[in-house]
Every structure is written in structure tokens, then in C-alpha cells.
Short mmCIF file of C-alpha atoms and ligand atoms in Angstrom, two decimals:
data_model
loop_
_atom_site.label_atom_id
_atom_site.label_comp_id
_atom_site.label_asym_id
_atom_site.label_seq_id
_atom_site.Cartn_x
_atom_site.Cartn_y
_atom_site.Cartn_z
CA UNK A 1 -14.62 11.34 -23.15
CA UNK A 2 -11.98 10.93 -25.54
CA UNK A 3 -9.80 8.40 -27.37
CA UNK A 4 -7.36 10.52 -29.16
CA UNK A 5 -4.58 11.46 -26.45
CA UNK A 6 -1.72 13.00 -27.83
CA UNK A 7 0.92 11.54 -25.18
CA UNK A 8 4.01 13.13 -27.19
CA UNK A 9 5.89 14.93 -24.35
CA UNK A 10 5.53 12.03 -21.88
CA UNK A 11 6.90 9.75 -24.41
CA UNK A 12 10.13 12.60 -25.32
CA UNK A 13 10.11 12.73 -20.78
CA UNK A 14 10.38 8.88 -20.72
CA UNK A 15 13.06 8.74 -23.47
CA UNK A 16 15.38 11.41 -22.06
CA UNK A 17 14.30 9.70 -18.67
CA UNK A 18 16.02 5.82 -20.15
CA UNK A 19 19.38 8.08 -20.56
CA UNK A 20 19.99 8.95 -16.83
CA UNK A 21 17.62 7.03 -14.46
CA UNK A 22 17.51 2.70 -15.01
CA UNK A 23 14.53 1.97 -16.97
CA UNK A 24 13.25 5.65 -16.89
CA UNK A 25 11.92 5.49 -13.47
CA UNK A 26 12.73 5.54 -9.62
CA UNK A 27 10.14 2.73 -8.99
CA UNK A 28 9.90 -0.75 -11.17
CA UNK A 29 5.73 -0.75 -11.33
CA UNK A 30 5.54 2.83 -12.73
CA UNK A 31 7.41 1.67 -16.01
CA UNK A 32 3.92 0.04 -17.08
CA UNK A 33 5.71 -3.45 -18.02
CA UNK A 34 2.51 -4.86 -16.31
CA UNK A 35 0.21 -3.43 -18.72
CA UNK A 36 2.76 -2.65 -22.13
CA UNK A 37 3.06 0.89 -23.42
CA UNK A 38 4.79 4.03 -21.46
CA UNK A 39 4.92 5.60 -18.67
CA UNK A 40 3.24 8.98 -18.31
CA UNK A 41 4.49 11.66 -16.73
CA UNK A 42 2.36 14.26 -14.56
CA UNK A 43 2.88 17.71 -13.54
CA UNK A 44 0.24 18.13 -11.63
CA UNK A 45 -2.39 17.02 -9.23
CA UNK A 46 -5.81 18.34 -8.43
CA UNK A 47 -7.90 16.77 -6.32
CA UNK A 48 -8.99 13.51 -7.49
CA UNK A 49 -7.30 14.58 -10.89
CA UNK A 50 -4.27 14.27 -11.91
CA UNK A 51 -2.40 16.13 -14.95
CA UNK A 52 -0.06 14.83 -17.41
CA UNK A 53 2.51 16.98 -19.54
CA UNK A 54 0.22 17.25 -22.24
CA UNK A 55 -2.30 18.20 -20.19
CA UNK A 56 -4.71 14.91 -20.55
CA UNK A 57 -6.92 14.71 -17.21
CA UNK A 58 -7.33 11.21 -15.80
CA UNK A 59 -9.10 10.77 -12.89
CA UNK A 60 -6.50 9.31 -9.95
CA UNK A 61 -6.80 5.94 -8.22
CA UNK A 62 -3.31 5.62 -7.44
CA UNK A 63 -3.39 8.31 -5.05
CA UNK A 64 0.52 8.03 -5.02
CA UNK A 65 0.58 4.54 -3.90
CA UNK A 66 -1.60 5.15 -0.83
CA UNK A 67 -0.84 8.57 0.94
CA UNK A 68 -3.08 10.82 -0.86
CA UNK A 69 -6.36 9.61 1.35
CA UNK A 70 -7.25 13.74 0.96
CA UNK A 71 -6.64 13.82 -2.73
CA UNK A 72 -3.89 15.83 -4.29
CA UNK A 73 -3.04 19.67 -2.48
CA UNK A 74 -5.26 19.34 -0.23
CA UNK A 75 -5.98 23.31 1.43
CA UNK A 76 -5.23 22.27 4.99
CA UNK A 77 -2.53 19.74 4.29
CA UNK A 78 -0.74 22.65 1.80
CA UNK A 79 -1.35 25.63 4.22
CA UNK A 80 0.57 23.53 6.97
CA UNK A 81 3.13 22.83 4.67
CA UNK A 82 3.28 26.85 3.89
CA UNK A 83 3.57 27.72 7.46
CA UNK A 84 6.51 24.90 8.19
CA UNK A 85 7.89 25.90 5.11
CA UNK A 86 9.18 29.55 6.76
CA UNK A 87 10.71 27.65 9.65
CA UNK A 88 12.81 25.08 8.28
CA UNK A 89 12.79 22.61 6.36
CA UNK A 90 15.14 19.39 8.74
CA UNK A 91 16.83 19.86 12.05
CA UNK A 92 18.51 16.30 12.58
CA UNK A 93 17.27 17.44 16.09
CA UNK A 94 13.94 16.68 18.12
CA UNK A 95 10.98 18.84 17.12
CA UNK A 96 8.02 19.27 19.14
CA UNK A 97 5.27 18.15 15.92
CA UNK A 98 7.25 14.54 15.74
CA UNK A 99 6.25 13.98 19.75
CA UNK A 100 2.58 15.20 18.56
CA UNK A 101 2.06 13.18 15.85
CA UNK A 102 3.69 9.86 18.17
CA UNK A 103 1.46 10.65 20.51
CA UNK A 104 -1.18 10.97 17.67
CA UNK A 105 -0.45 7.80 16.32
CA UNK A 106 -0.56 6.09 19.78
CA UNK A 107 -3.85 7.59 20.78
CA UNK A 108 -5.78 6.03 17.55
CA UNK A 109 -3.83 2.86 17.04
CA UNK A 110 -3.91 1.46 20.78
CA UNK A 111 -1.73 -1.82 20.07
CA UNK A 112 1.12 1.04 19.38
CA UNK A 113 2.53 2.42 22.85
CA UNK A 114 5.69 3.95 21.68
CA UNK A 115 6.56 4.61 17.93
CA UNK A 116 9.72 5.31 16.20
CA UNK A 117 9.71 7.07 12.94
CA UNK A 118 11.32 6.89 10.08
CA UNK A 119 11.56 8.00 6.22
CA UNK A 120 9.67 4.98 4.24
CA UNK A 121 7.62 1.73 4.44
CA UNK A 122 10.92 -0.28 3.95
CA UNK A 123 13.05 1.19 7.12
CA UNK A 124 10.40 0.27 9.14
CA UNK A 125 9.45 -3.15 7.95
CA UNK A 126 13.65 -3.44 8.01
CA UNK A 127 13.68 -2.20 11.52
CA UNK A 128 10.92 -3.91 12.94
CA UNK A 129 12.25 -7.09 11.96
CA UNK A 130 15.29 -5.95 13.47
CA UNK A 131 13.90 -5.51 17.05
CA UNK A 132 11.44 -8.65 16.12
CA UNK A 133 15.04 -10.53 16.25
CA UNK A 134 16.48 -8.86 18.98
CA UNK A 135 13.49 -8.70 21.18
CA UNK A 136 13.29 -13.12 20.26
CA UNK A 137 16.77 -13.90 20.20
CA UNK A 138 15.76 -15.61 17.31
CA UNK A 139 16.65 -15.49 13.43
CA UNK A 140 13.45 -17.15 11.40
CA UNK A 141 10.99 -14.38 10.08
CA UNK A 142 8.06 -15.64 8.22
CA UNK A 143 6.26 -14.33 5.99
CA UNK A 144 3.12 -14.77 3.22
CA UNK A 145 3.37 -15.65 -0.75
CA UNK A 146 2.39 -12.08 -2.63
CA UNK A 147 2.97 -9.99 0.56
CA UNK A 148 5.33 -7.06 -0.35
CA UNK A 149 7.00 -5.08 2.83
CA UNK A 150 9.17 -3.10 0.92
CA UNK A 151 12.65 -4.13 -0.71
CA UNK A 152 13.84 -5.44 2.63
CA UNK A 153 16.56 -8.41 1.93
CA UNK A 154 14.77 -10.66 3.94
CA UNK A 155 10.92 -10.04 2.86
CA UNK A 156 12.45 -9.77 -1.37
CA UNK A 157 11.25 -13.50 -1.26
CA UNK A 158 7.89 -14.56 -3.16
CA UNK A 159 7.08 -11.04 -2.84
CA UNK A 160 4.12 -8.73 -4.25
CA UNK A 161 3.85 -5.44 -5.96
CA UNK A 162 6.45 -4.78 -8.63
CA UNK A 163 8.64 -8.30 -7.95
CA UNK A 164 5.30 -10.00 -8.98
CA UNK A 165 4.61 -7.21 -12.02
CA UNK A 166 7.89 -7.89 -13.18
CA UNK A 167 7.60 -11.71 -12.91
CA UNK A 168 10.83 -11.79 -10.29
CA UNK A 169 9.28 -12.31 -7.02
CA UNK A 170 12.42 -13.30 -5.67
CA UNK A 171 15.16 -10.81 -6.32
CA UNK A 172 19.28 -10.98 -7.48
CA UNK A 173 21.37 -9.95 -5.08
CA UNK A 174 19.95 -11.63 -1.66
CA UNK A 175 22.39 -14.07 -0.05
CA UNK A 176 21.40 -17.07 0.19
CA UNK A 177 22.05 -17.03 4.05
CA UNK A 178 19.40 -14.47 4.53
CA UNK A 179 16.57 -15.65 2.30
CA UNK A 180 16.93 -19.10 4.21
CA UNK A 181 15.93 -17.18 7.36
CA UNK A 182 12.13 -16.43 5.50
CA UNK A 183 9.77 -19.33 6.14
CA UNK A 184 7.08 -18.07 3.37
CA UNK A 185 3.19 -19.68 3.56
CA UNK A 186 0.53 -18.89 1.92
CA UNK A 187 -1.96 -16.28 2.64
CA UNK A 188 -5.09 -16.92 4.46
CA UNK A 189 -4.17 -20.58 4.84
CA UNK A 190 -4.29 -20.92 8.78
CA UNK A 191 -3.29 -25.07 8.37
CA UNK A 192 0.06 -23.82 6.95
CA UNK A 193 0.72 -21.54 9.58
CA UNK A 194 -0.10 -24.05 12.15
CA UNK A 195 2.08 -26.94 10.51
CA UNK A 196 5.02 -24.93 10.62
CA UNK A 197 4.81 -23.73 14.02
CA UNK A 198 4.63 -27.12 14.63
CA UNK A 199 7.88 -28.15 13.45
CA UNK A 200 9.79 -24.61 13.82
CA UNK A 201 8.03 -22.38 16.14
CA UNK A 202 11.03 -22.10 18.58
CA UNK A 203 12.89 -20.98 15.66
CA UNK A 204 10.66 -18.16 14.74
CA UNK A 205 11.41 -14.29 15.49
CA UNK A 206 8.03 -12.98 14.11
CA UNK A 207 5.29 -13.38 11.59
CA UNK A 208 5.05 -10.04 9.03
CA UNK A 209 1.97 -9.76 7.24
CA UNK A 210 0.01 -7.19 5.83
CA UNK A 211 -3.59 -7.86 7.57
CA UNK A 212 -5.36 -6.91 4.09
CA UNK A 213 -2.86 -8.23 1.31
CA UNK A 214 -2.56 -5.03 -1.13
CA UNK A 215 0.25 -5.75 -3.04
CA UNK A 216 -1.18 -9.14 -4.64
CA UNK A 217 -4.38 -6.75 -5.83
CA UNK A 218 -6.64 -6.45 -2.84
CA UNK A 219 -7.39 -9.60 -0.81
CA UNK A 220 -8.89 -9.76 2.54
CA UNK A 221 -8.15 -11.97 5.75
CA UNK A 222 -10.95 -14.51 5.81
CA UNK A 223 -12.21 -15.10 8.95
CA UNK A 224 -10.56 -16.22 12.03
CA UNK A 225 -7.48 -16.34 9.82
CA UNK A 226 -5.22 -13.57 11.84
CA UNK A 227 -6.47 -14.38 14.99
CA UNK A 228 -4.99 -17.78 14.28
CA UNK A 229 -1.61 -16.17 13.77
CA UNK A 230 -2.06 -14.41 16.87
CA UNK A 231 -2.81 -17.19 19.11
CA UNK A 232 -0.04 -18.92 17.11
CA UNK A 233 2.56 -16.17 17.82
CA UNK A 234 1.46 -16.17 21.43
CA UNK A 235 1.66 -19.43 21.88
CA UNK A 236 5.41 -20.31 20.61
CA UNK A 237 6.51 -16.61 21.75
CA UNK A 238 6.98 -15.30 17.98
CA UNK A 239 6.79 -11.17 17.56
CA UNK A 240 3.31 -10.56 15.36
CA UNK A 241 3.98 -7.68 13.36
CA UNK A 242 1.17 -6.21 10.94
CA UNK A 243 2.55 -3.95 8.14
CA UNK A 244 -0.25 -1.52 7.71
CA UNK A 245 2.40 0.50 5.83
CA UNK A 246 -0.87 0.79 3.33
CA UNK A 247 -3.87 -0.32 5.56
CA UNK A 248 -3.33 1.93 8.80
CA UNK A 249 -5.32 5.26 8.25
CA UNK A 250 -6.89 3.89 5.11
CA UNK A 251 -9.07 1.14 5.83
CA UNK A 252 -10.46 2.62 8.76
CA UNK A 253 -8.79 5.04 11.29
CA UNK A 254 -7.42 3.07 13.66
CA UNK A 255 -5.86 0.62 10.68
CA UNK A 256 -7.07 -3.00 9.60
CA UNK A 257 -6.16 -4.33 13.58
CA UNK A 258 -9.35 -2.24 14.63
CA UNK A 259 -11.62 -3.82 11.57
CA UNK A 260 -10.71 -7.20 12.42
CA UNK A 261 -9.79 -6.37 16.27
CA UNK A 262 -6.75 -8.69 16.24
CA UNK A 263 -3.69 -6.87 18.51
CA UNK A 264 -0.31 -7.08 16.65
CA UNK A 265 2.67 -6.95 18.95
CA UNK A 266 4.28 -3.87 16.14
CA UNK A 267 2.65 -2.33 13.49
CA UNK A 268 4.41 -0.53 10.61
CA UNK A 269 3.35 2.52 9.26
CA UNK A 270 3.73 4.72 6.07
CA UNK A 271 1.72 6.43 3.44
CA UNK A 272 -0.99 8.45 5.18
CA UNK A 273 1.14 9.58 8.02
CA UNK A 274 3.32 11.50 5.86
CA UNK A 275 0.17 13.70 3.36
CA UNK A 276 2.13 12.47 0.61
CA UNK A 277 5.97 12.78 2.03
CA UNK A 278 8.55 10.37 2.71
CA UNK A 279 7.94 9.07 6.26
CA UNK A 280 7.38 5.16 7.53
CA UNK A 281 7.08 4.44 11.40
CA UNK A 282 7.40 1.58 13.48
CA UNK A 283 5.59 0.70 16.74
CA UNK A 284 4.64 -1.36 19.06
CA UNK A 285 4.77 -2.80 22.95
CA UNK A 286 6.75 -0.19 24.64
CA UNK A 287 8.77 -4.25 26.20
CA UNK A 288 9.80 -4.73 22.83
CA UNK A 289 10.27 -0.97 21.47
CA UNK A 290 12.72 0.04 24.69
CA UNK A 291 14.83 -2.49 23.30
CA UNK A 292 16.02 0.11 20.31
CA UNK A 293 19.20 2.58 20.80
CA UNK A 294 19.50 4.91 22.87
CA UNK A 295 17.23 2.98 25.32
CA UNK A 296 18.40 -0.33 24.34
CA UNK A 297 20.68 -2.46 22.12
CA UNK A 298 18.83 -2.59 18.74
CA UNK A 299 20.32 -0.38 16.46
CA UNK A 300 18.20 2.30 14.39
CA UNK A 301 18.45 5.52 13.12
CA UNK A 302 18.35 8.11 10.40
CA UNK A 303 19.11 11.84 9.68
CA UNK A 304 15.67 13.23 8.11
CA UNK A 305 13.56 10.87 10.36
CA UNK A 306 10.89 12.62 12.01
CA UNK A 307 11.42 15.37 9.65
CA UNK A 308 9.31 18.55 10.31
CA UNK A 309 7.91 18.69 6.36
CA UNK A 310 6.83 15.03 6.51
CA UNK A 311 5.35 15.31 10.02
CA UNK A 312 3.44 18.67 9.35
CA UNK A 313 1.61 16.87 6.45
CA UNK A 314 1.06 13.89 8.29
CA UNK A 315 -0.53 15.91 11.09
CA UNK A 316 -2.66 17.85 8.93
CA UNK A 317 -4.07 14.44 6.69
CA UNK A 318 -4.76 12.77 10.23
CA UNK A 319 -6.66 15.75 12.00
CA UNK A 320 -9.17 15.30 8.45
CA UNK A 321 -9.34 12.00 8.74
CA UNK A 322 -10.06 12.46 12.17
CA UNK A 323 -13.25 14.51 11.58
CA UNK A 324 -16.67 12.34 12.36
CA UNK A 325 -17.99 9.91 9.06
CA UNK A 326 -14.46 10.49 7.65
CA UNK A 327 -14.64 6.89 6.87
CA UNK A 328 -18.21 5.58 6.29
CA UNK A 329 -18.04 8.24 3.79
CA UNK A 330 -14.75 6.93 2.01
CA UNK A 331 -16.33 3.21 2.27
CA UNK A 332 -19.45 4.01 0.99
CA UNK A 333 -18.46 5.74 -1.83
CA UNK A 334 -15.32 3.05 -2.31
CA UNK A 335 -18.76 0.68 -2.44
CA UNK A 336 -20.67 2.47 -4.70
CA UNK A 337 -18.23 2.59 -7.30
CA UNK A 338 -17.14 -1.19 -6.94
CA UNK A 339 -21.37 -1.83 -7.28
CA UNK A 340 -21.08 0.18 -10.25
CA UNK A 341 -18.67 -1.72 -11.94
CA UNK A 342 -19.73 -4.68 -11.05
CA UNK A 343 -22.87 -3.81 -12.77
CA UNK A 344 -21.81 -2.70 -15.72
CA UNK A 345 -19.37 -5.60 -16.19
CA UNK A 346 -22.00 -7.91 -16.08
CA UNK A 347 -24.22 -6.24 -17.99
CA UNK A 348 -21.22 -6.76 -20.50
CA UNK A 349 -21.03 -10.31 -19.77
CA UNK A 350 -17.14 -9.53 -18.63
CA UNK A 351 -16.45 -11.77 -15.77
CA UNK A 352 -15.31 -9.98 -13.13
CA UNK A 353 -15.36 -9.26 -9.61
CA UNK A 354 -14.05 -7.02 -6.96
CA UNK A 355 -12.55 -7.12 -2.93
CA UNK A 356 -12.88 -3.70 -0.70
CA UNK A 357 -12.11 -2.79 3.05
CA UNK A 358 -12.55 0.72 3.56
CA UNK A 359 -11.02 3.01 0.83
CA UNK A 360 -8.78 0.25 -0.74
CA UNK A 361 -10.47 -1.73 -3.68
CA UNK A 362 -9.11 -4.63 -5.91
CA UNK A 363 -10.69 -5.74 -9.24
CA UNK A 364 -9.91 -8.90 -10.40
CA UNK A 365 -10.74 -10.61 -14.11
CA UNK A 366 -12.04 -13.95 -13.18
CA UNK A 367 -14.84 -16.40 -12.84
CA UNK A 368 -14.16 -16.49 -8.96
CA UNK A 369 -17.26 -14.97 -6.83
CA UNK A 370 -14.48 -14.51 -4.03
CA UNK A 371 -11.08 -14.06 -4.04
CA UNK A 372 -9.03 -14.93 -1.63
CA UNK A 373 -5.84 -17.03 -2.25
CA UNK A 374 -2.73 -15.94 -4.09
CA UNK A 375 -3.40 -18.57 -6.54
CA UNK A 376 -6.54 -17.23 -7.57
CA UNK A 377 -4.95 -13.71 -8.18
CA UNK A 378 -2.55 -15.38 -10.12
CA UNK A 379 -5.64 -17.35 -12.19
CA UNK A 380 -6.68 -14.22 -13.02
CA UNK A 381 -6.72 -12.42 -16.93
CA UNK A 382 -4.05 -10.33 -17.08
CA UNK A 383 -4.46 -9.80 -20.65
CA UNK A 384 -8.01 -8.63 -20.94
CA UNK A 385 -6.96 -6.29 -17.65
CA UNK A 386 -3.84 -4.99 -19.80
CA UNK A 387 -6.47 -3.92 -22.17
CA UNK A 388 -8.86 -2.68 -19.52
CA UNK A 389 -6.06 -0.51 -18.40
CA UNK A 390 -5.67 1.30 -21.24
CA UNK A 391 -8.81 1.92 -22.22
CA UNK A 392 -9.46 3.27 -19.11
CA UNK A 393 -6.71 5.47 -19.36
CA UNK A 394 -7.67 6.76 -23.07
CA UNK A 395 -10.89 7.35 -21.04
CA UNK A 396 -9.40 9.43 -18.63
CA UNK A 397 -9.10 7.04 -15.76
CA UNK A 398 -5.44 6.04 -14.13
CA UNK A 399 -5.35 2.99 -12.27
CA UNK A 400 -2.47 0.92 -10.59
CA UNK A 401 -0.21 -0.03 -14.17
CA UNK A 402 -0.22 -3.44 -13.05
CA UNK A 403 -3.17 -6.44 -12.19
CA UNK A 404 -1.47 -6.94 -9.07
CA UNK A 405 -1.57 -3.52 -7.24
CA UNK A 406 -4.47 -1.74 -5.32
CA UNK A 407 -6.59 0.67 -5.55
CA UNK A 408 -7.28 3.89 -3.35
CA UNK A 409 -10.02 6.12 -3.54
CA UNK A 410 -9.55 9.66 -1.70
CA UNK A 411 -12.22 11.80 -0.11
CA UNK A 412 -11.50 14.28 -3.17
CA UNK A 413 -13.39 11.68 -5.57
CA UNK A 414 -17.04 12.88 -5.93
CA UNK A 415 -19.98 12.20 -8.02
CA UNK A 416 -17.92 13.84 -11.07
CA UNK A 417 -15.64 11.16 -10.69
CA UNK A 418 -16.99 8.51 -9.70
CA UNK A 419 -19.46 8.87 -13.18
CA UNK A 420 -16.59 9.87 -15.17
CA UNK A 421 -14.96 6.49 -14.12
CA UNK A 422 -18.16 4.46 -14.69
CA UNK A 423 -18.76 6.05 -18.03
CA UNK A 424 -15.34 4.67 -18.95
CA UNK A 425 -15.83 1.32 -17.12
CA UNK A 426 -18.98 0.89 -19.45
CA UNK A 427 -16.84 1.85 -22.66
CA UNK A 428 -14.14 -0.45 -21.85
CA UNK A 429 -16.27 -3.15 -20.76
CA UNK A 430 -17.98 -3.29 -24.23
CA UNK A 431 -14.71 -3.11 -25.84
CA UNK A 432 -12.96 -6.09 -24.17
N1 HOZ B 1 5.45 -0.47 -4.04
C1 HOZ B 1 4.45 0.36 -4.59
C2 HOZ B 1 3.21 -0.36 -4.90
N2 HOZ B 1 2.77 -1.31 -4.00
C3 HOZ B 1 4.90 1.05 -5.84
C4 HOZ B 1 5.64 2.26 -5.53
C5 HOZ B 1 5.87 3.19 -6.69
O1 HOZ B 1 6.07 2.78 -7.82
O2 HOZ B 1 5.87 4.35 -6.43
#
């Protein structure tokens, strides 16, 4: 475990980067303006490993934002990817794997009857609240303080992820006329969400929320809280749709509706459908998806959706994750690692504590046994996790650049790993 990383070709990458590409990168949190310092730029990934250009090793729990649940290169996910490879690479045309991994996607997530998909997290988000609107007759979407859904117009307000890391949770740009159709509440405050159904609930199109908040770090539903937006959504005849963009096929296989069996009327996929390709989907109740073109009058479409590439790797990753104890064994190893830092943080006398469902872990610097609330994520030490960061990652250990982002472990992380990471934890830890 070493200190002294020579970084000198990511930093010559990230200048040349600044000349041609805004702010070096394609994607706001990856600049690192959460935690100070520079990007790094990778070449390779191995596993639970990844590889930067001057060859430092860190081990990975960004996992690309979500998709790698396998690790990186997978052998079956890459040997699918071979064979498609030879046969093309987009048709703009149906393909038989798209129907396979719809029906797929139906089979495990049985709140989804028919599913459209599409090429990211945002187009379906978009799109669902599209059809939410349509389906409703009815403009109002809400949605929850430190929820991200992509870079939708209409969600861009008090949002999470790199709008928060960046301080600008609502963005430039978004017309005043559409931002007043977002009622935003806070999370996992049910008397809110009551109170304005109250006064607007025949206003209301649908409720978007992601069922395990992963864009404000990681912060769980508490109890009874999303079956009180169900029954609320029921009630005044508002669409409930749950973007498990980053919980569906991560917190457990049939997404974070089966942990907390609460049925959403659309869900929104991404990440782990696609093995680490562009894809997103959208579905729901086949009453509300017929409503989309050709069958109905929704508008929606794209040329690479369904794409062959994107679907063969999604296949692939889901026939794994498919595979008996998949799961328990990404939880209990998820656990075993938050145990272990907990542990040695205290040992430290660093207050700290953590949030988990399945494979998706948050670790939060703060007094707080629980957290739960947006304002306690916001309460928390940035700072002393700025410096966490990069010790961690002088250690050999990438995390999420930013306090308020996730983390994902894959089924490549092992006992290697998981030591390598709580060797570093301890380091840092004493350092802080
Ligand atoms: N929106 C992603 C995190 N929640 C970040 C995407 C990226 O930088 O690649």
C-alpha cells in the first residue's frame, strides 16, 4: 500500500481533455470538484480493479455508476458481446434479443407488464413522465429534495448527484413554466406528501421517486413511507413511478419494489440492464404503456434503442444475476465491509456511520446513528470525507468523487478486496 502515485499522464489527459471537452469531462461529478484535485483517467478495468494511465490499481466502487454488478469484462458478459459483435452492431429494426430481454425484464419485475426501451436513465425518466401526463391528463409531477432522475427539465429541480456536488441543484436553462409544474417534498416525510395531496392532488400527473435515494449518498425509505405514496397516488389517481434506474437489479433482483413490496404503476430502468452499455427502459401497466406511439398517442422513440450490443450485455449480466444466492452473496459481503468500516472508524474515534440495501452502500461523516433525511446528508462533513477520499485513493481505493453519490460493490470484489479496502479505511481513518 502506497502513498507515492505518480498521476502525471492523467493530469497531461485532463489538460489536453479542458481544450476540447467543457471542464475535461462528459459528466459534471467525474471532474472531482466534490472532493478537489483531478480527475483520473483509466484504461482499463479488471474485475473489481480498475487501471489508470499510469498504471496505479485502485480497487473500484464506482462500478461505472451502477452497471458493473459483475465487475469489469466479465467472461460471459464479453463472450456475448464477441459473438454479437460478428453480426452487427444496430439495425434501427426489431431484433429478436430486445423481445427476450422485455420479456426478461417482465418475468422478474412483475409490476412491469410491457416495457419500452431506450438508450439512458434520462429518456426514460423523460418518457415516463411523458405517458405519466398523458395517461393523467394532468401537468403537476412531483418529486423529492436530493432525488436525481437524470437531467430531465422537469426533475433538474432540488436535484441530487452532480447538481448537489456542484452546489446547483437547480439548473440554468429550465423555463420557468416547466419547473413550476415540479411540486418537490422532502424525502421520507409521508406528512408532506399527504398535505399536498391535500391541497393539489387533482392536479398531480405522478409522483417520481427513487425507492432507495442514491444520488443524495445512500438513504433508505423508512417504513411505511412508500406505501404511503402508494395509497396516496391511488387515492387522488396520480401515476406512481419508481426510478430504479440504479436500484432495479442491484438491490435485489426483482429491484427495491420487491424489498419493500410496494407496486409502482412504471418503473424506470438503466444501469444493470445494459452490462455496462448505454440502455434505460421504461415500464409499467400495459393501461398506461398502450398509450405510447404506435399503439397510442404518447410520443417516443429513438434510433439505437433496443440496440443489439446493449441488449446482448444486458442479457448476459441478468442470466448471472439470475443464478441462486446471487444476491445474499452481494449483501453479505456489501455488509461485511460496511461492519468493517464501521469498526475501524470507531476504533479511530471518527464519527461515522453507514446505510446499505443490497449491493448499494452509503457512508456518511456524522454523529447521526441513522440517516435518513436530506438534511442530515447535508449535516454531514464534507471536508473530513474530501480528505477520506483521497487517502483512500493514494491507498488504492476509488470511491464515488463526491459525499453525495453511492456506492456499488460487484460480485468481482473478494476477500483481496475487501482487505485491501479495509487496510486503507484503517490508514485513512488514523489520518483524519
Ligand atoms: N449521475 C451519475 C451519478 N449518480 C454520474 C454519472 C457519471 O458521471 O458518469
Amino acid at each position: 500500500m502506497s502513498s507515492e502515485k505518480s498521476r502525471a499522464r492523467s493530469e497531461k489527459l485532463f489538460e489536453s481533455a479542458r481544450q476540447v471537452i467543457p471542464g475535461g469531462v462528459n459528466s459534471p461529478v467525474r471532474a472531482f470538484k466534490g472532493v478537489g484535485g483531478n480527475p483520473i483517467f483509466f484504461k482499463q478495468g479488471e474485475g473489481a480493479w480498475l487501471i489508470d494511465e499510469d498504471d496505479n490499481r485502485y480497487v473500484d466502487y464506482v462500478g461505472s455508476w451502477g452497471p458493473l454488478i459483475l465487475g469489469h469484462c466479465h467472461p460471459s458478459v464479453i463472450a456475448a458481446l464477441k459473438a454479437q459483435l460478428k453480426n452487427g452492431l444496430s439495425f434501427g429494426a426489431p431484433t429478436r434479443k430486445e423481445g427476450e430481454l422485455a420479456e426478461q425484464i417482465a418475468q422478474l419485475i412483475p409490476s412491469i407488464e410491457t416495457v419500452r426501451l431506450v438508450n439512458s436513465g434520462t429518456e426514460a425518466t423523460m418518457s415516463a413522465i411523458r405517458l405519466a401526463r398523458g395517461f393523467t391528463h394532468r401537468n403537476k409531477v412531483v418529486k423529492f429534495e436530493g432525488c436525481y432522475h437524470g437531467h430531465v427539465d422537469s426533475l433538474l429541480v432540488k436535484a441530487g448527484s452532480g447538481a448537489l456536488t456542484l452546489g446547483t441543484p437547480d439548473s440554468l436553462g429550465i423555463p420557468e413554466s416547466t419547473s413550476s409544474e415540479t411540486f418537490i417534498l422532502p424525502y421520507n416525510d409521508l406528512d408532506s406528501a399527504t398535505q399536498l395531496f391535500e391541497q393539489s392532488g387533482n392536479e398531480i400527473a405522478c409522483v417520481i421517486i427513487e425507492p432507495v435515494a442514491g444520488n443524495m449518498n445512500c438513504v433508505p425509505p423508512v417504513a411505511g413511507y412508500l406505501q404511503g405514496l402508494r395509497d396516496l397516488c391511488t387515492q387522488h389517481g396520480a401515476v406512481l413511478i419508481f426510478d430504479e434506474v440504479m436500484t432495479g437489479f442491484r438491490t435485489a433482483l426483482g429491484g427495491a419494489q420487491s424489498v419493500y413490496g410496494i407496486t409502482p404503476d412504471l418503473t424506470t430502468l438503466g444501469k444493470v440492464i445494459g452490462g455496462g452499455l448505454p440502455v434505460g427502459a421504461f415500464g409499467g401497466k400495459q393501461e398506461i404503456m398502450e398509450l405510447l406511439a404506435p399503439t397510442g398517442p404518447v410520443y417516443q422513440a429513438g434510433t439505437l434503442s433496443g440496440n443489439p450490443m446493449a441488449v446482448t450485455a444486458g442479457l448476459a449480466t441478468l442470466k448471472e444475476i439470475s443464478k441462486p444466492e446471487f444476491f445474499d452473496s452481494l449483501t453479505i459481503k456489501t455488509e461485511s465491509l460496511l461492519k468493517g468500516l464501521q469498526d475501524r472508524a470507531d476504533s479511530a474515534g471518527i464519527a461515522f456511520t453507514t446505510n446499505q440495501v443490497g449491493g448499494m452502500f452509503g457512508c456518511f461523516f456524522s454523529k447521526e446513528k441513522s440517516i435518513t433525511s436530506f438534511s442530515q446528508v447535508m449535516d454531514c462533513d464534507v471536508d473530513r470525507f474530501r480528505k477520506y477520499f483521497h487517502l483512500m485513493l493514494d491507498n488504492g481505493v476509488y470511491l464515488a468523487p463526491s459525499a453525495f453519490e453511492i456506492g456499488f460493490v460487484s460480485a468481482a470484489h473478494g476477500e483481496e478486496e475487501l482487505q485491501h479496502t479495509l487496510d486503507a479505511a484503517e490508514q485513512a481513518f488514523s489520518k483524519l
